[in-house]
Amino acid sequence: MKVRIGEVELSYQEAGRGVPLLLVHGFPLSRAMWQPQIRALSAELRVLAPDLRGFGESRALTAPPSPLSIDQYADDLARFLEALSTGPVVLAGLSMGGYIALSFVRRHRHLLRGLVLVDTKAAADTPEARENRYRTAEKIKEGQKKEVFEGLLSRLLGKYTQAERPGVVSAARRMMEEAPVEGVIQALYAMAERPDSTPFLPSIDLPTLVFVGEEDELTPPAEARVMAEKIPNASLEIIPRAGHLANLENPEPFNKALLQFVKRL
Ligand code: MLT
């Protein structure tokens, strides 16, 4: 399905009825990373999974007010929810989706009833990480997307998944291969320039669930624990045998905890 919001056409999947659950994918992926949740949770919830602008099948119809910011992705999603008249949703964002979710809480709190932060962090990039993003963008512009993403793939997935779940490895690789170059570059700039959300965490007044894969090296459990401690009404769920893509790597415990959380709201 597609919906036009201003200069952007967002492609999305919707399934089920009930409390609306908005799933926001990570970098450099697409809504396809939520397939296990769309399948399992749509039996009880209204699940909405859009492709962020520049990813999957979503496109900006005119050139973006460049460079894009994390706030812009959040604003796109707010307009998306308004276009679909969903009312307040539970917002779940993984990694870059989590950066966007934190921006969304700051800017569109009235559209939310719960927050789920998955394998993400509140801190901004260190100067080295920021430099690295700009170097990565240059490499991708020079045509090295495949090499860059092959290196990233081995950091996104946990060791157990890399050894034992070939279907997950190939699904993640496929999403990365399909990621449009322009969208990837825009997202790298947006992530590099995102602000530090740590000082904002104590003022989040939403029931919050923080997930992290126990083998997540990019945003490790220690970081997730600190985030959960700083948000007043948050709990932490550690997903075993999973890395940075916990929902895709080990969906069963993930879905169970997420559904329980939404039902308690
Ligand atoms: C993601 O999974 O969205 C990325 O790892 C986020 C990042 O690069 O900071």
mmCIF file of N, CA, C and O and ligand atoms in Angstrom, residues 25-29 94-97 99 119 121 125 133 152 156 188 191 194 218-219 244-245, ligand 1:
data_model
loop_
_atom_site.group_PDB
_atom_site.id
_atom_site.type_symbol
_atom_site.label_atom_id
_atom_site.label_comp_id
_atom_site.label_asym_id
_atom_site.label_seq_id
_atom_site.Cartn_x
_atom_site.Cartn_y
_atom_site.Cartn_z
ATOM 1 N N HIS A 25 11.718 0.720 10.938
ATOM 2 C CA HIS A 25 12.888 -0.132 10.672
ATOM 3 C C HIS A 25 14.215 0.586 10.910
ATOM 4 O O HIS A 25 14.287 1.808 11.040
ATOM 5 N N GLY A 26 15.284 -0.208 10.923
ATOM 6 C CA GLY A 26 16.635 0.312 11.112
ATOM 7 C C GLY A 26 17.342 0.536 9.786
ATOM 8 O O GLY A 26 16.762 0.382 8.704
ATOM 9 N N PHE A 27 18.623 0.876 9.913
ATOM 10 C CA PHE A 27 19.474 1.219 8.771
ATOM 11 C C PHE A 27 20.356 0.040 8.413
ATOM 12 O O PHE A 27 20.956 -0.537 9.329
ATOM 13 N N PRO A 28 20.574 -0.289 7.201
ATOM 14 C CA PRO A 28 19.982 0.189 5.954
ATOM 15 C C PRO A 28 18.975 -0.827 5.455
ATOM 16 O O PRO A 28 19.209 -1.516 4.477
ATOM 17 N N LEU A 29 17.857 -0.899 6.153
ATOM 18 C CA LEU A 29 16.913 -2.001 5.952
ATOM 19 C C LEU A 29 15.596 -1.462 5.384
ATOM 20 O O LEU A 29 15.568 -0.453 4.702
ATOM 21 N N LEU A 94 13.609 0.311 15.776
ATOM 22 C CA LEU A 94 14.870 -0.419 15.973
ATOM 23 C C LEU A 94 16.042 0.416 15.475
ATOM 24 O O LEU A 94 16.042 0.874 14.322
ATOM 25 N N SER A 95 17.001 0.607 16.341
ATOM 26 C CA SER A 95 18.262 1.293 16.022
ATOM 27 C C SER A 95 18.018 2.666 15.409
ATOM 28 O O SER A 95 17.540 3.548 16.113
ATOM 29 N N MET A 96 18.250 2.873 14.109
ATOM 30 C CA MET A 96 17.908 4.191 13.551
ATOM 31 C C MET A 96 16.427 4.475 13.779
ATOM 32 O O MET A 96 16.030 5.621 14.026
ATOM 33 N N GLY A 97 15.607 3.429 13.722
ATOM 34 C CA GLY A 97 14.177 3.588 14.024
ATOM 35 C C GLY A 97 13.967 4.076 15.457
ATOM 36 O O GLY A 97 12.993 4.781 15.748
ATOM 37 N N TYR A 99 16.226 6.042 17.061
ATOM 38 C CA TYR A 99 16.589 7.478 17.057
ATOM 39 C C TYR A 99 15.365 8.291 16.603
ATOM 40 O O TYR A 99 15.066 9.359 17.150
ATOM 41 N N ASP A 119 17.173 -2.298 20.361
ATOM 42 C CA ASP A 119 18.572 -2.267 19.917
ATOM 43 C C ASP A 119 18.956 -0.870 19.429
ATOM 44 O O ASP A 119 19.373 -0.684 18.281
ATOM 45 N N LYS A 121 20.053 3.436 20.944
ATOM 46 C CA LYS A 121 20.683 4.188 22.033
ATOM 47 C C LYS A 121 20.252 5.648 21.971
ATOM 48 O O LYS A 121 19.767 6.108 20.934
ATOM 49 N N ASP A 125 26.346 10.489 18.044
ATOM 50 C CA ASP A 125 27.609 9.900 17.579
ATOM 51 C C ASP A 125 28.794 10.588 18.259
ATOM 52 O O ASP A 125 28.769 11.803 18.485
ATOM 53 N N ARG A 133 30.816 7.895 9.488
ATOM 54 C CA ARG A 133 29.591 7.939 8.659
ATOM 55 C C ARG A 133 29.874 8.690 7.354
ATOM 56 O O ARG A 133 29.456 8.270 6.292
ATOM 57 N N LEU A 152 29.139 -4.524 7.419
ATOM 58 C CA LEU A 152 28.113 -4.149 8.400
ATOM 59 C C LEU A 152 27.238 -5.354 8.774
ATOM 60 O O LEU A 152 26.873 -5.515 9.942
ATOM 61 N N LEU A 156 25.717 -6.530 12.384
ATOM 62 C CA LEU A 156 24.292 -6.413 12.719
ATOM 63 C C LEU A 156 23.775 -7.703 13.364
ATOM 64 O O LEU A 156 22.942 -7.661 14.268
ATOM 65 N N LEU A 188 22.699 8.310 6.430
ATOM 66 C CA LEU A 188 24.011 8.411 7.106
ATOM 67 C C LEU A 188 24.242 9.843 7.594
ATOM 68 O O LEU A 188 24.672 10.061 8.732
ATOM 69 N N MET A 191 21.871 10.534 10.591
ATOM 70 C CA MET A 191 22.306 9.896 11.845
ATOM 71 C C MET A 191 23.531 10.608 12.410
ATOM 72 O O MET A 191 23.652 10.796 13.625
ATOM 73 N N ARG A 194 22.523 13.725 14.373
ATOM 74 C CA ARG A 194 21.417 13.679 15.353
ATOM 75 C C ARG A 194 21.914 14.170 16.723
ATOM 76 O O ARG A 194 23.074 13.976 17.069
ATOM 77 N N LEU A 218 26.580 -3.486 18.533
ATOM 78 C CA LEU A 218 26.478 -2.086 18.100
ATOM 79 C C LEU A 218 25.856 -1.212 19.182
ATOM 80 O O LEU A 218 26.283 -0.086 19.420
ATOM 81 N N THR A 219 24.794 -1.732 19.801
ATOM 82 C CA THR A 219 24.166 -1.021 20.927
ATOM 83 C C THR A 219 23.984 -2.071 22.037
ATOM 84 O O THR A 219 22.920 -2.656 22.183
ATOM 85 N N HIS A 244 21.953 -7.395 16.916
ATOM 86 C CA HIS A 244 21.377 -6.048 16.778
ATOM 87 C C HIS A 244 19.987 -6.083 16.144
ATOM 88 O O HIS A 244 19.234 -5.126 16.259
ATOM 89 N N LEU A 245 19.647 -7.177 15.462
ATOM 90 C CA LEU A 245 18.309 -7.266 14.846
ATOM 91 C C LEU A 245 17.465 -8.280 15.628
ATOM 92 O O LEU A 245 16.994 -9.293 15.095
HETATM 93 C C1 MLT B 1 20.742 0.661 12.514
HETATM 94 O O1 MLT B 1 20.646 -0.556 12.682
HETATM 95 O O2 MLT B 1 19.754 1.373 12.267
HETATM 96 C C2 MLT B 1 22.122 1.266 12.574
HETATM 97 O O3 MLT B 1 23.013 0.363 13.144
HETATM 98 C C3 MLT B 1 22.099 2.535 13.327
HETATM 99 C C4 MLT B 1 23.433 3.206 13.353
HETATM 100 O O4 MLT B 1 24.242 3.027 12.430
HETATM 101 O O5 MLT B 1 23.670 3.981 14.301
#
